[in-house]
């Protein structure tokens, strides 16, 4: 569109859109990241919003943010500090001041820096000065007045006019990064198909911002981030919740089954239910239950009836499901229980992220009650691990607990779309003719899985239940039978180890420090470890996705490092679990329980200190 | 139609473990008799129960069965039926299982009108845990947890069912096999949630609690067996009936004050407005006879079929036909 | 009586965080106004809520408050009131909190008739989780979890309350402050569980859902404000009323067919037999006006007082007066 | 009453009453043990009955048993093998054959050994022969016909006559042990105050049995067990559930509070609710809730309102309570949650015993959610630990999980009755006047407990809840505040360690093997360890009652033994927990998951083997 001077080519850059809950920051961030992805950048995003639907306007509590990290090289986290902050009001400065890179760019809406708003945000007079940001690259743009001006003859009511402020800001940012407007314009045309006026207004604001940025030329240096060097293929942006839902749909197709999801809404897991509710085109049955107990119980009923059974929730809902998980273990029915972890305990910090439900997943049930536990580690690999969870549940006739977290659920990244023909077929152990009379708890020798005879199958009538029983399904209180069954159920889960991949060491095979992570901290850990490797340290990473059972080669990997550091967003639950399973090693810990992810520096600084301690 | 099965075909090989004299035995028999009449292939029958004496029921049936956890049978049965609408799904439950711990799933299954048949064994006590009061125990009942008598008002099952938008409610007595069998058949045929309250005797912990009305000697005079389209007549000599007196029901003697069968209320189980059915369900001895039979049976769309229809409706015009379509939908881009 | 307090005395120092325009603000105001009128010392007020937008309510009240977990407010409030019957206990809850996950505790609190005042914010949507349908959402509503419209029949709150043996049920509209305040006062004075359904607007996820009847323009013609002992009259010019036609309610025009106020039904909130109240609670526009005001208010023993009385009764004659007595009761023996 | 010849003086003896569920074995056993206790024996009892109310008559599944172990010396378990078996039918032989000491005495009711019953029990013709018990001391007593005879002119219906069979058998046993009938006779007089006929009938049957035994003289040798050498004081028999209930009542008195128990019945915990429901004389408010969730929530409401809050349940109910326990942790309200453990997982073995809910107690909640965990170890010390649980809950403002089990709940033993004046006063941290304005989460420096301001207190209005909050109670999502609060809540629990006793080593202070147990296995472990000590082995026992936090001196004790063997009725949960808390030691394990307690020999044999392995 226009020529630019002073362009800086960068490997990667972080930009954060921040404003009031009503300012449309989530949409702005999404449109920006979609555009960057289409351009070919690798990226990672993270939305961050208050628990209230609309916290009081103008306050720090009401700030809603969306961070995008894009790059020419591989991107694994949404970034710690932002190069560019778009602040729609003073509170946005307050909320983000300490997260801007020294000397970074701040674009703010001058029109919104009224006395009242400045005070609401907790400043005296001048947020920029009070935060000592004067020396940064500060762009005070009169966004509010500019959109009023741009749309003055447009016949929109003043409120609707002001709602386009975010597009003005987005236009500025597009100019700054030399991006095209067409994807965003298309979006509005589709969205407002029946309200062409609204589509037009947004497009006008967007372009006004773009041209304004070009005009003022204050926005130098502008950034150039070349497309990333990524594998050939077809890509899309995907967030963890959608990827999880899709992983199940893919598994159902590969197993030749229909999905039944019984769930009750809860932040941050609701997206999975919502996406599956929309998948009626693929025959998904979604049952919005009256509570979490009904969520899992309807699902368990559907599992009994022969469906791929799913239930999704977050920590507090998980607590409610624990009795029924016990029943699933006892009845040996396949079901996947997803826990999108959030900050706890209790209601805790519903919109924040944490990894503190691990012990609950492993042990939160009465009796000896083993179930498979798996954790996803990036927004897009949620697809793979949802698929895996379903595969293991169906082929091993067991409940599988799949752990995700708020960070993965809402974060997005580009994802190379798989082809269904490349995914493995899933073969549930359906009972066959020569198993009449059908013995519900007879097991195959290899996996110890029982066979699945679904109501409606002639001649295979049988009864299952939550009481201890014999192979035949008859209730039994015989002491030796109970011990045998307890051990068989445990052994069945242990044997899943034969069908999961070994741990992969990222980095040298032996060295000074092995960073150990699990689930959703992966992006931060790998970035920190790579940077330390680049600085010459003998450090590697293993990130666990298979938690119970653990992969076979743990011991073999662990013993080759001088120090093992377990990093997780809790007080040390995985470290404690490793102490149980591999008592022979000593574990250092890096923990954080703040409702937010690690920062790269958190990890790097602590690792460097440990290297020094050697 | 010649029945393909006999009741024996529905007996499993498990020893029946209820106390001798327990009302549950009779219910088992009447259900087995009823299934024979339905013309449904045996493998379609699925019995789901919670926990309680009554909930042992599925073990004794040679059908698909799931003895689940306490209070959750309505939810599990809802899942089974929604997953496979072709099955004939029966929920077996007690007054504790359905109305104490399971109350929420019970009212929600009813509200959704999922086509399951709920047999609620109401012995007004927790049998399996050895005699604590239940949400249907009469106020004042002395039990292990109410050594000085309960101070709680009990639920009336019919009232709760109707309050939860229930479309089918019936009541029977364990010992009345013929009536019970008939009711189970009607419940099975009704499309939507059917709740059948069985007044069941627990010989051990609440013996004789229904005797005032269920005893052979008195039951004709103290119960009214409702039949759709028939006048509300009862009594040993068919000598009593019900009329409407203003907005209330009233017991009258036929012959007295020149009242004949013509003057009596005629039972309309199909009426959607639950006004009279509500009063019928609530009748208590000694003021009234206790109503038995199908009190309410109103047609309406069932949840599982609506779900099925919505899905097939959407699939007709959907552009996404398989997972690959979904994966490639929306904004995607090529990296070469 | 001079009021000791003003509404300001009940405002806490916390910023109110509901969306601008949310109906919850109005409810907060009317409750604060009502408390002033009750002559109850401030420290006796205890507000218990579950989770939901509405459940943030206790934070904004300068009273004792407990913002608990989703669905459990009825149980917690039951415990508070039974533990200390002197407190004035209020439960704040939403249609999801009370009727989805909390349905069981809700019906059991009502059955027991524990003297708590339940304000149920019915916006027919899950607000806090950003717009999924609830057990009161109209069939067909398109929401985030029903992208093609729900297929579920909603509960009617009044019907469920009465079905659960409810003795007090009232309905109001968020924006009608005067009526709401009056109802909260009556609920507080009623001894037993009082349920007040507030038709509340969620501007964000279900905006205008009650407009058909709640809009200023039309509300006089589409709602009927019930007053005990008063004829059922409504309409902008007080020109319409309700009569009983057989067993059904019927809307009539005053003046037409020589109908006068005298012919209209007179509201009896105290009548124990819920027949008419049930119909009133269930009236739906456009066939009927929607009933507001106190629909049912029937006296009866409360659970917490019965518990209290049973204990003091027993203590009067009990031989065991302290722990030492208990320890030495029954068979004991001496080892020397 | 009569002279005997061939009397054998014994240190201890085990007797088991066994018959159909309808045969009244529980009452028989209870009356026998009460009589033995009054006589001054030490004893321990264990009832063992089927999950069905009445399992099919005559079958092994329907057998109900009651075992009594009495002695002149200290008795710690109901015994493994019985010296005397009273078998009311053939199924009782079947169920117990392998649990009779070689050469022991078997008294059986000849009249009930009909062909039908023999077959039902799974024998061909002669149970005694088929079990190879011929050489034992077999007494075939015509019990049925004798009671018919004794009561023939009494006017009772035949069913009621036969119901007195158990008293006939009991009479025989009294003769065998030279016990008086008066306690039993008193019992019937009180029980049948309004039915003097029934009282008389039972007394006649009892005496008939006694005289029959005297007459046949087949019952030699008879046993003489002198009174035990136990501390002076007033004693009573008590079972674990009653002792637990009473411990709470005592704590309430010492705290000057009323008890509120909100519970839902569940085997084997119901007895606690039942006993407290009966304690209206002491002002206990018992609330039979609609489910376990309402049980804990009503209780939590009562705690908020200033009562000593209790809720009791067993494993599956515990699962349902876990969300609300999280709320209690977050709201920092005092409440005791009792889990009387039974066989699991799921509904499992409802009437059987197990210790498999430990991990659930420790970790079964979402988020970092610490609560105190305590376990009782004998039927009578349930009183002490219930008192302790209440004390800690009230003084530290925290939920406390109290673990009992089916074995403790139903087992009985003589208990020296404490005096209330000897128990410590309990001082909950009620807020006082100078704390206005009241800050709900302000803590005292020592315990980190917050103060308790109860609704109804003027001027202390405040709000609490399940969201993360500041000291003031204001909801806060500030990252650093969350981490601080998470750590404060954990530290609060850790500090309980300052107010609990050190571990006590039973035996030598250092040696070859340290047997480690927790909770209800104590009786078996101490018996086994004492026997091994008596045999000269350097073996000691520590039994944990305080589980979280662990006592201070664990490390100091553990390091003085060559081997540490953790014995528990599960697959190794406490051992795993020790691996987390004290990773520096190596733990051997002895486990059993059969729904029944250890046997002394289980433990002894395995310990001896380990001693050999040294
Ligand atoms: C979660 C849970 N809570 C409690 C129990 C204990 N329990 C089993 S059955 C039952 C009540 C039985 O009463 P009801 O449902 O009326 O059945 P009945 O035995 O009378 O047929 C209870 C409380 C349990 N098994 N699980
Ligand atoms: C155990 C549990 N399940 C689910 C949730 C998520 N959740 C919070 S509020 C809510 C529903 C809110 O709807 P409603 O009660 O109608 O209140 P509103 O927000 O509309 O006022 C849900 C599903 C939760 N917090 N806890
Ligand atoms: S306890 Fe009662 S309900 Fe249970 S089996 Fe026995 S008689 Fe039947
Ligand atoms: S989302 Fe709806 S209910 Fe919630 S605060 Fe906003 S307007 Fe009110
Ligand atoms: Mg019952
Ligand atoms: Mg709502």
GROMACS .gro file of N, CA and C in nm, chain D residues 217-320:
model
  312
 1503UNK      N    1  -2.197  -8.228   7.967
 1503UNK     CA    2  -2.055  -8.234   8.004
 1503UNK      C    3  -1.964  -8.264   7.886
 1504UNK      N    4  -2.021  -8.249   7.768
 1504UNK     CA    5  -1.936  -8.269   7.650
 1504UNK      C    6  -1.844  -8.150   7.635
 1505UNK      N    7  -1.887  -8.045   7.700
 1505UNK     CA    8  -1.815  -7.920   7.681
 1505UNK      C    9  -1.693  -7.910   7.770
 1506UNK      N   10  -1.615  -8.011   7.771
 1506UNK     CA   11  -1.490  -7.995   7.843
 1506UNK      C   12  -1.380  -7.995   7.739
 1507UNK      N   13  -1.270  -7.931   7.753
 1507UNK     CA   14  -1.245  -7.849   7.870
 1507UNK      C   15  -1.321  -7.716   7.864
 1508UNK      N   16  -1.361  -7.668   7.978
 1508UNK     CA   17  -1.416  -7.534   7.983
 1508UNK      C   18  -1.302  -7.438   8.012
 1509UNK      N   19  -1.326  -7.314   7.974
 1509UNK     CA   20  -1.220  -7.214   7.982
 1509UNK      C   21  -1.236  -7.124   8.101
 1510UNK      N   22  -1.128  -7.089   8.160
 1510UNK     CA   23  -1.132  -6.988   8.264
 1510UNK      C   24  -1.040  -6.875   8.222
 1511UNK      N   25  -1.097  -6.759   8.208
 1511UNK     CA   26  -1.014  -6.643   8.175
 1511UNK      C   27  -1.032  -6.541   8.284
 1512UNK      N   28  -0.926  -6.523   8.360
 1512UNK     CA   29  -0.932  -6.431   8.474
 1512UNK      C   30  -0.950  -6.288   8.425
 1513UNK      N   31  -1.002  -6.202   8.509
 1513UNK     CA   32  -1.013  -6.062   8.472
 1513UNK      C   33  -0.876  -6.008   8.434
 1514UNK      N   34  -0.877  -5.909   8.346
 1514UNK     CA   35  -0.750  -5.853   8.301
 1514UNK      C   36  -0.693  -5.759   8.406
 1515UNK      N   37  -0.563  -5.740   8.393
 1515UNK     CA   38  -0.494  -5.649   8.486
 1515UNK      C   39  -0.503  -5.510   8.426
 1516UNK      N   40  -0.614  -5.448   8.442
 1516UNK     CA   41  -0.621  -5.317   8.378
 1516UNK      C   42  -0.633  -5.207   8.482
 1517UNK      N   43  -0.600  -5.088   8.432
 1517UNK     CA   44  -0.595  -4.972   8.522
 1517UNK      C   45  -0.728  -4.953   8.593
 1518UNK      N   46  -0.718  -4.902   8.714
 1518UNK     CA   47  -0.836  -4.868   8.793
 1518UNK      C   48  -0.924  -4.771   8.718
 1519UNK      N   49  -1.051  -4.775   8.745
 1519UNK     CA   50  -1.138  -4.675   8.685
 1519UNK      C   51  -1.273  -4.732   8.650
 1520UNK      N   52  -1.355  -4.648   8.592
 1520UNK     CA   53  -1.486  -4.694   8.548
 1520UNK      C   54  -1.477  -4.721   8.399
 1521UNK      N   55  -1.533  -4.834   8.359
 1521UNK     CA   56  -1.522  -4.879   8.221
 1521UNK      C   57  -1.658  -4.897   8.157
 1522UNK      N   58  -1.655  -4.896   8.023
 1522UNK     CA   59  -1.772  -4.937   7.948
 1522UNK      C   60  -1.724  -4.994   7.816
 1523UNK      N   61  -1.810  -5.071   7.752
 1523UNK     CA   62  -1.778  -5.114   7.616
 1523UNK      C   63  -1.819  -5.005   7.521
 1524UNK      N   64  -1.737  -4.986   7.419
 1524UNK     CA   65  -1.778  -4.883   7.322
 1524UNK      C   66  -1.731  -4.923   7.183
 1525UNK      N   67  -1.811  -4.890   7.083
 1525UNK     CA   68  -1.771  -4.915   6.944
 1525UNK      C   69  -1.720  -4.784   6.886
 1526UNK      N   70  -1.651  -4.794   6.774
 1526UNK     CA   71  -1.587  -4.676   6.716
 1526UNK      C   72  -1.683  -4.566   6.678
 1527UNK      N   73  -1.797  -4.601   6.621
 1527UNK     CA   74  -1.890  -4.495   6.579
 1527UNK      C   75  -1.945  -4.417   6.698
 1528UNK      N   76  -1.981  -4.489   6.804
 1528UNK     CA   77  -2.032  -4.418   6.922
 1528UNK      C   78  -1.921  -4.333   6.983
 1529UNK      N   79  -1.802  -4.391   6.990
 1529UNK     CA   80  -1.691  -4.316   7.049
 1529UNK      C   81  -1.663  -4.190   6.969
 1530UNK      N   82  -1.674  -4.199   6.837
 1530UNK     CA   83  -1.653  -4.081   6.753
 1530UNK      C   84  -1.758  -3.975   6.785
 1531UNK      N   85  -1.882  -4.018   6.786
 1531UNK     CA   86  -1.991  -3.924   6.815
 1531UNK      C   87  -1.969  -3.858   6.952
 1532UNK      N   88  -1.933  -3.937   7.048
 1532UNK     CA   89  -1.914  -3.885   7.183
 1532UNK      C   90  -1.794  -3.790   7.192
 1533UNK      N   91  -1.693  -3.820   7.116
 1533UNK     CA   92  -1.577  -3.731   7.114
 1533UNK      C   93  -1.617  -3.589   7.071
 1534UNK      N   94  -1.708  -3.585   6.974
 1534UNK     CA   95  -1.755  -3.453   6.929
 1534UNK      C   96  -1.838  -3.384   7.037
 1535UNK      N   97  -1.923  -3.462   7.102
 1535UNK     CA   98  -2.008  -3.402   7.206
 1535UNK      C   99  -1.919  -3.346   7.317
 1536UNK      N  100  -1.816  -3.422   7.350
 1536UNK     CA  101  -1.724  -3.376   7.454
 1536UNK      C  102  -1.653  -3.248   7.410
 1537UNK      N  103  -1.610  -3.245   7.283
 1537UNK     CA  104  -1.540  -3.127   7.234
 1537UNK      C  105  -1.632  -3.005   7.237
 1538UNK      N  106  -1.756  -3.027   7.199
 1538UNK     CA  107  -1.851  -2.915   7.199
 1538UNK      C  108  -1.865  -2.860   7.340
 1539UNK      N  109  -1.875  -2.949   7.436
 1539UNK     CA  110  -1.888  -2.903   7.575
 1539UNK      C  111  -1.765  -2.824   7.616
 1540UNK      N  112  -1.650  -2.872   7.578
 1540UNK     CA  113  -1.526  -2.806   7.617
 1540UNK      C  114  -1.506  -2.674   7.542
 1541UNK      N  115  -1.572  -2.660   7.428
 1541UNK     CA  116  -1.560  -2.534   7.353
 1541UNK      C  117  -1.675  -2.440   7.383
 1542UNK      N  118  -1.771  -2.489   7.459
 1542UNK     CA  119  -1.888  -2.407   7.489
 1542UNK      C  120  -1.975  -2.383   7.367
 1543UNK      N  121  -1.977  -2.480   7.277
 1543UNK     CA  122  -2.056  -2.464   7.154
 1543UNK      C  123  -2.160  -2.575   7.142
 1544UNK      N  124  -2.255  -2.553   7.055
 1544UNK     CA  125  -2.348  -2.660   7.020
 1544UNK      C  126  -2.296  -2.730   6.896
 1545UNK      N  127  -2.332  -2.859   6.885
 1545UNK     CA  128  -2.294  -2.935   6.766
 1545UNK      C  129  -2.401  -2.924   6.660
 1546UNK      N  130  -2.359  -2.913   6.536
 1546UNK     CA  131  -2.449  -2.930   6.423
 1546UNK      C  132  -2.389  -3.040   6.337
 1547UNK      N  133  -2.463  -3.148   6.316
 1547UNK     CA  134  -2.417  -3.250   6.222
 1547UNK      C  135  -2.513  -3.257   6.104
 1548UNK      N  136  -2.459  -3.235   5.985
 1548UNK     CA  137  -2.537  -3.249   5.862
 1548UNK      C  138  -2.482  -3.371   5.791
 1549UNK      N  139  -2.562  -3.473   5.774
 1549UNK     CA  140  -2.511  -3.598   5.716
 1549UNK      C  141  -2.618  -3.668   5.637
 1550UNK      N  142  -2.570  -3.760   5.555
 1550UNK     CA  143  -2.658  -3.846   5.478
 1550UNK      C  144  -2.617  -3.989   5.513
 1551UNK      N  145  -2.713  -4.076   5.540
 1551UNK     CA  146  -2.676  -4.212   5.582
 1551UNK      C  147  -2.591  -4.285   5.480
 1552UNK      N  148  -2.493  -4.357   5.527
 1552UNK     CA  149  -2.416  -4.446   5.441
 1552UNK      C  150  -2.340  -4.543   5.531
 1553UNK      N  151  -2.343  -4.668   5.492
 1553UNK     CA  152  -2.271  -4.771   5.565
 1553UNK      C  153  -2.122  -4.752   5.542
 1554UNK      N  154  -2.036  -4.764   5.637
 1554UNK     CA  155  -2.059  -4.794   5.780
 1554UNK      C  156  -2.054  -4.670   5.869
 1555UNK      N  157  -2.088  -4.552   5.813
 1555UNK     CA  158  -2.076  -4.429   5.891
 1555UNK      C  159  -2.204  -4.390   5.962
 1556UNK      N  160  -2.315  -4.450   5.923
 1556UNK     CA  161  -2.445  -4.402   5.970
 1556UNK      C  162  -2.456  -4.397   6.122
 1557UNK      N  163  -2.387  -4.489   6.188
 1557UNK     CA  164  -2.395  -4.494   6.334
 1557UNK      C  165  -2.359  -4.361   6.401
 1558UNK      N  166  -2.271  -4.287   6.341
 1558UNK     CA  167  -2.233  -4.158   6.401
 1558UNK      C  168  -2.350  -4.061   6.396
 1559UNK      N  169  -2.413  -4.054   6.280
 1559UNK     CA  170  -2.531  -3.969   6.267
 1559UNK      C  171  -2.641  -4.017   6.361
 1560UNK      N  172  -2.660  -4.148   6.367
 1560UNK     CA  173  -2.767  -4.202   6.452
 1560UNK      C  174  -2.744  -4.170   6.598
 1561UNK      N  175  -2.621  -4.184   6.642
 1561UNK     CA  176  -2.592  -4.155   6.783
 1561UNK      C  177  -2.611  -4.006   6.811
 1562UNK      N  178  -2.566  -3.923   6.719
 1562UNK     CA  179  -2.581  -3.778   6.743
 1562UNK      C  180  -2.728  -3.734   6.733
 1563UNK      N  181  -2.805  -3.803   6.647
 1563UNK     CA  182  -2.948  -3.771   6.637
 1563UNK      C  183  -3.017  -3.802   6.770
 1564UNK      N  184  -2.963  -3.900   6.841
 1564UNK     CA  185  -3.021  -3.938   6.970
 1564UNK      C  186  -2.977  -3.843   7.081
 1565UNK      N  187  -2.881  -3.760   7.054
 1565UNK     CA  188  -2.823  -3.674   7.160
 1565UNK      C  189  -2.890  -3.538   7.168
 1566UNK      N  190  -3.019  -3.536   7.139
 1566UNK     CA  191  -3.093  -3.411   7.156
 1566UNK      C  192  -3.091  -3.371   7.303
 1567UNK      N  193  -3.075  -3.470   7.391
 1567UNK     CA  194  -3.068  -3.435   7.535
 1567UNK      C  195  -2.952  -3.340   7.562
 1568UNK      N  196  -2.848  -3.352   7.480
 1568UNK     CA  197  -2.734  -3.261   7.499
 1568UNK      C  198  -2.736  -3.148   7.394
 1569UNK      N  199  -2.851  -3.129   7.332
 1569UNK     CA  200  -2.866  -3.012   7.246
 1569UNK      C  201  -2.807  -3.026   7.107
 1570UNK      N  202  -2.771  -3.148   7.068
 1570UNK     CA  203  -2.714  -3.166   6.934
 1570UNK      C  204  -2.821  -3.140   6.827
 1571UNK      N  205  -2.787  -3.062   6.728
 1571UNK     CA  206  -2.876  -3.045   6.613
 1571UNK      C  207  -2.830  -3.141   6.505
 1572UNK      N  208  -2.917  -3.235   6.470
 1572UNK     CA  209  -2.880  -3.327   6.361
 1572UNK      C  210  -2.970  -3.300   6.243
 1573UNK      N  211  -2.908  -3.290   6.129
 1573UNK     CA  212  -2.980  -3.255   6.006
 1573UNK      C  213  -2.957  -3.369   5.908
 1574UNK      N  214  -3.059  -3.451   5.886
 1574UNK     CA  215  -3.042  -3.557   5.785
 1574UNK      C  216  -3.065  -3.494   5.649
 1575UNK      N  217  -2.957  -3.475   5.578
 1575UNK     CA  218  -2.962  -3.398   5.454
 1575UNK      C  219  -3.010  -3.484   5.339
 1576UNK      N  220  -3.038  -3.421   5.226
 1576UNK     CA  221  -3.087  -3.492   5.109
 1576UNK      C  222  -2.976  -3.567   5.036
 1577UNK      N  223  -2.852  -3.529   5.061
 1577UNK     CA  224  -2.739  -3.603   5.004
 1577UNK      C  225  -2.612  -3.558   5.077
 1578UNK      N  226  -2.498  -3.612   5.037
 1578UNK     CA  227  -2.374  -3.580   5.107
 1578UNK      C  228  -2.332  -3.436   5.086
 1579UNK      N  229  -2.365  -3.383   4.970
 1579UNK     CA  230  -2.326  -3.245   4.942
 1579UNK      C  231  -2.403  -3.153   5.036
 1580UNK      N  232  -2.531  -3.177   5.049
 1580UNK     CA  233  -2.610  -3.098   5.143
 1580UNK      C  234  -2.564  -3.125   5.286
 1581UNK      N  235  -2.518  -3.247   5.312
 1581UNK     CA  236  -2.466  -3.278   5.445
 1581UNK      C  237  -2.355  -3.182   5.482
 1582UNK      N  238  -2.254  -3.174   5.398
 1582UNK     CA  239  -2.143  -3.085   5.433
 1582UNK      C  240  -2.184  -2.939   5.420
 1583UNK      N  241  -2.268  -2.906   5.324
 1583UNK     CA  242  -2.302  -2.764   5.305
 1583UNK      C  243  -2.389  -2.710   5.418
 1584UNK      N  244  -2.484  -2.788   5.464
 1584UNK     CA  245  -2.561  -2.740   5.580
 1584UNK      C  246  -2.466  -2.721   5.698
 1585UNK      N  247  -2.374  -2.813   5.713
 1585UNK     CA  248  -2.277  -2.805   5.822
 1585UNK      C  249  -2.189  -2.682   5.810
 1586UNK      N  250  -2.149  -2.655   5.688
 1586UNK     CA  251  -2.063  -2.540   5.666
 1586UNK      C  252  -2.141  -2.412   5.697
 1587UNK      N  253  -2.268  -2.412   5.663
 1587UNK     CA  254  -2.353  -2.299   5.699
 1587UNK      C  255  -2.358  -2.284   5.851
 1588UNK      N  256  -2.372  -2.396   5.920
 1588UNK     CA  257  -2.378  -2.393   6.066
 1588UNK      C  258  -2.245  -2.347   6.124
 1589UNK      N  259  -2.136  -2.384   6.059
 1589UNK     CA  260  -2.005  -2.339   6.103
 1589UNK      C  261  -1.996  -2.188   6.090
 1590UNK      N  262  -2.038  -2.138   5.975
 1590UNK     CA  263  -2.042  -1.993   5.954
 1590UNK      C  264  -2.124  -1.927   6.066
 1591UNK      N  265  -2.231  -1.995   6.105
 1591UNK     CA  266  -2.320  -1.941   6.208
 1591UNK      C  267  -2.268  -1.967   6.350
 1592UNK      N  268  -2.154  -2.032   6.363
 1592UNK     CA  269  -2.091  -2.041   6.495
 1592UNK      C  270  -2.108  -2.172   6.570
 1593UNK      N  271  -2.143  -2.278   6.501
 1593UNK     CA  272  -2.157  -2.408   6.568
 1593UNK      C  273  -2.033  -2.494   6.546
 1594UNK      N  274  -2.020  -2.599   6.628
 1594UNK     CA  275  -1.920  -2.702   6.599
 1594UNK      C  276  -1.979  -2.789   6.489
 1595UNK      N  277  -1.924  -2.777   6.370
 1595UNK     CA  278  -1.984  -2.838   6.252
 1595UNK      C  279  -1.920  -2.973   6.221
 1596UNK      N  280  -2.005  -3.072   6.201
 1596UNK     CA  281  -1.960  -3.208   6.173
 1596UNK      C  282  -2.034  -3.258   6.050
 1597UNK      N  283  -1.967  -3.338   5.970
 1597UNK     CA  284  -2.037  -3.416   5.868
 1597UNK      C  285  -1.969  -3.551   5.860
 1598UNK      N  286  -2.046  -3.656   5.845
 1598UNK     CA  287  -1.989  -3.790   5.849
 1598UNK      C  288  -2.033  -3.867   5.726
 1599UNK      N  289  -1.944  -3.951   5.677
 1599UNK     CA  290  -1.977  -4.027   5.557
 1599UNK      C  291  -1.878  -4.140   5.538
 1600UNK      N  292  -1.886  -4.206   5.423
 1600UNK     CA  293  -1.787  -4.306   5.385
 1600UNK      C  294  -1.742  -4.274   5.241
 1601UNK      N  295  -1.641  -4.343   5.195
 1601UNK     CA  296  -1.574  -4.311   5.067
 1601UNK      C  297  -1.653  -4.247   4.955
 1602UNK      N  298  -1.758  -4.313   4.904
 1602UNK     CA  299  -1.830  -4.253   4.791
 1602UNK      C  300  -1.892  -4.118   4.829
 1603UNK      N  301  -1.937  -4.107   4.952
 1603UNK     CA  302  -1.992  -3.980   4.999
 1603UNK      C  303  -1.884  -3.875   5.011
 1604UNK      N  304  -1.765  -3.920   5.046
 1604UNK     CA  305  -1.651  -3.831   5.056
 1604UNK      C  306  -1.622  -3.768   4.920
 1605UNK      N  307  -1.632  -3.850   4.817
 1605UNK     CA  308  -1.608  -3.799   4.682
 1605UNK      C  309  -1.703  -3.683   4.654
 1606UNK      N  310  -1.826  -3.699   4.696
 1606UNK     CA  311  -1.926  -3.595   4.670
 1606UNK      C  312  -1.900  -3.468   4.750
   0.00000   0.00000   0.00000
